[in-house]
Amino acid sequence: MHELLYNSPIGPLLITGSEAGIRSVRFHQGAAPDYPKGEAVYECIEEAVEQLTEYFCQLRHQFDLKMDLQGTTFQLSVWSMLQSIRWGQTLSYAQLADRIGATGAARAVGMANAQNPCLIILPCHRVIGSNGVLTGYSGGLLRKQWLLQHEQQVLQLNLFS
């Protein structure tokens, strides 16, 4: 396993990867991990840094990374479906449950989202309450709001182009 600390506009992200792909992208608090100088990181981590930079520069709307996710069958189905929520769109937890064929399992979808190991890349920030209210995000609601506004800015700029 390799790790790399990426400084994003909304705080440091710790990216973890294996030879098989990205394992996690999480907001990092505290001291930076101590890496031996000159240590190489897996190519998937370098690709994640490149794609995250493009995302924050509003040049990328969808991630295309090799993933190495660890979770239950249900969690993996929720995380996979997150990738189908397009840039600038939101879904409710109930709508996401319907999409994976688990009608009535909005709470279970919320729990799977809470365990999402790859924030931003698997865009759980695009899932909101049925009443349109922003709820739950392991990175904090201010970051969730920032990410949604970041995505809306591009939609507004491209409205008449």
Short mmCIF file of C-alpha atoms in Angstrom, two decimals:
data_model
loop_
_atom_site.label_atom_id
_atom_site.label_comp_id
_atom_site.label_asym_id
_atom_site.label_seq_id
_atom_site.Cartn_x
_atom_site.Cartn_y
_atom_site.Cartn_z
CA MET A 1 0.00 0.00 0.00
CA HIS A 2 1.16 3.49 -0.83
CA GLU A 3 -0.21 6.82 0.38
CA LEU A 4 0.10 10.35 -0.86
CA LEU A 5 -1.16 13.60 0.64
CA TYR A 6 -2.83 15.84 -1.97
CA ASN A 7 -3.57 19.47 -1.10
CA SER A 8 -7.01 20.24 -2.53
CA PRO A 9 -8.82 23.61 -2.39
CA ILE A 10 -11.03 22.23 0.40
CA GLY A 11 -8.37 20.56 2.51
CA PRO A 12 -5.74 17.84 2.34
CA LEU A 13 -6.80 14.50 0.86
CA LEU A 14 -4.98 11.30 1.76
CA ILE A 15 -4.97 9.01 -1.29
CA THR A 16 -4.25 5.34 -0.64
CA GLY A 17 -3.61 2.80 -3.37
CA SER A 18 -2.43 -0.72 -4.04
CA GLU A 19 -1.05 -2.37 -7.14
CA ALA A 20 -4.68 -3.15 -8.06
CA GLY A 21 -5.91 0.46 -7.83
CA ILE A 22 -7.16 3.26 -5.58
CA ARG A 23 -8.31 2.08 -2.14
CA SER A 24 -9.32 5.36 -0.55
CA VAL A 25 -9.48 9.14 -0.85
CA ARG A 26 -10.26 10.79 2.47
CA PHE A 27 -9.88 14.19 4.05
CA HIS A 28 -6.79 14.17 6.25
CA GLN A 29 -6.35 15.95 9.56
CA GLY A 30 -3.18 16.18 11.55
CA ALA A 31 0.43 15.91 10.53
CA ALA A 32 1.38 14.80 7.06
CA PRO A 33 2.45 11.16 6.79
CA ASP A 34 6.23 10.74 6.88
CA TYR A 35 7.37 9.29 3.55
CA PRO A 36 10.91 8.22 2.75
CA LYS A 37 12.41 10.70 0.27
CA GLY A 38 12.38 9.50 -3.32
CA GLU A 39 9.86 6.72 -2.68
CA ALA A 40 7.80 5.95 -5.77
CA VAL A 41 4.02 5.68 -5.57
CA TYR A 42 1.75 3.45 -7.58
CA GLU A 43 0.72 4.80 -10.97
CA CYS A 44 -2.94 4.77 -9.90
CA ILE A 45 -2.14 7.35 -7.21
CA GLU A 46 -0.39 9.61 -9.70
CA GLU A 47 -3.42 9.29 -12.00
CA ALA A 48 -5.75 10.13 -9.10
CA VAL A 49 -3.76 13.30 -8.35
CA GLU A 50 -3.93 14.32 -12.01
CA GLN A 51 -7.67 13.68 -12.27
CA LEU A 52 -8.45 15.41 -8.95
CA THR A 53 -6.47 18.45 -10.10
CA GLU A 54 -8.50 18.49 -13.34
CA TYR A 55 -11.72 18.16 -11.31
CA PHE A 56 -10.86 21.11 -9.08
CA CYS A 57 -9.89 23.16 -12.17
CA GLN A 58 -13.32 22.28 -13.64
CA LEU A 59 -11.73 20.37 -16.52
CA ARG A 60 -12.95 16.90 -15.50
CA HIS A 61 -16.53 15.89 -14.73
CA GLN A 62 -16.06 12.14 -14.35
CA PHE A 63 -13.24 10.02 -12.95
CA ASP A 64 -11.69 7.13 -14.82
CA LEU A 65 -9.45 5.37 -12.33
CA LYS A 66 -8.58 1.79 -11.56
CA MET A 67 -10.18 1.05 -8.18
CA ASP A 68 -9.43 -1.52 -5.47
CA LEU A 69 -12.51 -1.13 -3.28
CA GLN A 70 -13.14 -3.29 -0.22
CA GLY A 71 -16.72 -3.59 1.04
CA THR A 72 -19.85 -5.70 1.25
CA THR A 73 -21.78 -6.61 -1.88
CA PHE A 74 -24.39 -3.98 -0.96
CA GLN A 75 -21.78 -1.27 -0.34
CA LEU A 76 -20.05 -2.05 -3.63
CA SER A 77 -23.37 -1.77 -5.50
CA VAL A 78 -24.10 1.61 -3.90
CA TRP A 79 -20.58 2.91 -4.59
CA SER A 80 -20.76 1.71 -8.18
CA MET A 81 -24.09 3.48 -8.71
CA LEU A 82 -22.66 6.72 -7.30
CA GLN A 83 -20.54 6.95 -10.44
CA SER A 84 -23.71 7.18 -12.55
CA ILE A 85 -24.79 10.44 -10.88
CA ARG A 86 -23.68 13.04 -13.39
CA TRP A 87 -21.79 16.23 -12.64
CA GLY A 88 -24.16 18.91 -11.35
CA GLN A 89 -26.96 16.46 -10.56
CA THR A 90 -28.19 15.22 -7.21
CA LEU A 91 -30.23 12.22 -6.14
CA SER A 92 -31.97 11.48 -2.87
CA TYR A 93 -30.98 8.45 -0.81
CA ALA A 94 -34.36 6.90 -1.73
CA GLN A 95 -33.76 7.47 -5.45
CA LEU A 96 -30.32 5.88 -5.18
CA ALA A 97 -31.86 2.89 -3.36
CA ASP A 98 -34.39 2.54 -6.20
CA ARG A 99 -31.60 2.63 -8.80
CA ILE A 100 -29.82 -0.32 -7.21
CA GLY A 101 -33.07 -2.27 -6.88
CA ALA A 102 -33.33 -1.81 -3.11
CA THR A 103 -36.54 0.23 -2.88
CA GLY A 104 -37.17 1.32 0.70
CA ALA A 105 -33.51 0.97 1.71
CA ALA A 106 -32.68 4.68 1.86
CA ARG A 107 -31.15 4.34 5.35
CA ALA A 108 -28.97 1.44 4.24
CA VAL A 109 -27.84 3.52 1.25
CA GLY A 110 -27.00 6.33 3.67
CA MET A 111 -24.92 3.95 5.76
CA ALA A 112 -23.08 2.71 2.65
CA ASN A 113 -22.42 6.33 1.67
CA ALA A 114 -21.05 7.00 5.15
CA GLN A 115 -18.54 4.19 4.54
CA ASN A 116 -17.57 5.44 1.05
CA PRO A 117 -13.78 5.11 0.99
CA CYS A 118 -13.22 7.33 -2.07
CA LEU A 119 -14.69 10.75 -1.49
CA ILE A 120 -15.14 12.97 -4.55
CA ILE A 121 -14.13 10.13 -6.93
CA LEU A 122 -17.22 8.16 -5.87
CA PRO A 123 -19.44 11.26 -5.61
CA CYS A 124 -21.52 10.60 -2.51
CA HIS A 125 -21.65 14.39 -2.08
CA ARG A 126 -24.29 14.33 -4.85
CA VAL A 127 -26.71 12.38 -2.63
CA ILE A 128 -29.06 14.55 -0.57
CA GLY A 129 -32.16 14.16 1.58
CA SER A 130 -35.55 13.61 -0.09
CA ASN A 131 -36.56 17.11 1.02
CA GLY A 132 -33.56 18.62 -0.80
CA VAL A 133 -31.61 19.26 2.40
CA LEU A 134 -27.89 18.51 2.54
CA THR A 135 -27.36 15.70 5.01
CA GLY A 136 -24.40 13.61 6.06
CA TYR A 137 -20.96 13.82 4.51
CA SER A 138 -17.87 12.45 6.19
CA GLY A 139 -15.91 15.47 4.96
CA GLY A 140 -18.43 17.81 6.62
CA LEU A 141 -21.47 19.60 5.23
CA LEU A 142 -19.51 22.74 4.32
CA ARG A 143 -17.31 20.68 2.00
CA LYS A 144 -20.37 18.93 0.55
CA GLN A 145 -21.94 22.32 -0.16
CA TRP A 146 -18.68 23.58 -1.70
CA LEU A 147 -18.44 20.54 -4.01
CA LEU A 148 -22.05 20.90 -5.18
CA GLN A 149 -21.59 24.64 -5.81
CA HIS A 150 -18.31 23.94 -7.63
CA GLU A 151 -20.17 21.61 -10.00
CA GLN A 152 -23.08 24.01 -10.45
CA GLN A 153 -20.74 26.87 -11.44
CA VAL A 154 -19.67 25.04 -14.57
CA LEU A 155 -23.27 24.26 -15.51
CA GLN A 156 -24.19 27.92 -15.16
CA LEU A 157 -21.17 29.07 -17.16
CA ASN A 158 -22.00 26.65 -19.98
CA LEU A 159 -25.71 27.51 -20.05
CA PHE A 160 -25.63 29.37 -23.38
CA SER A 161 -22.52 27.96 -25.02
#
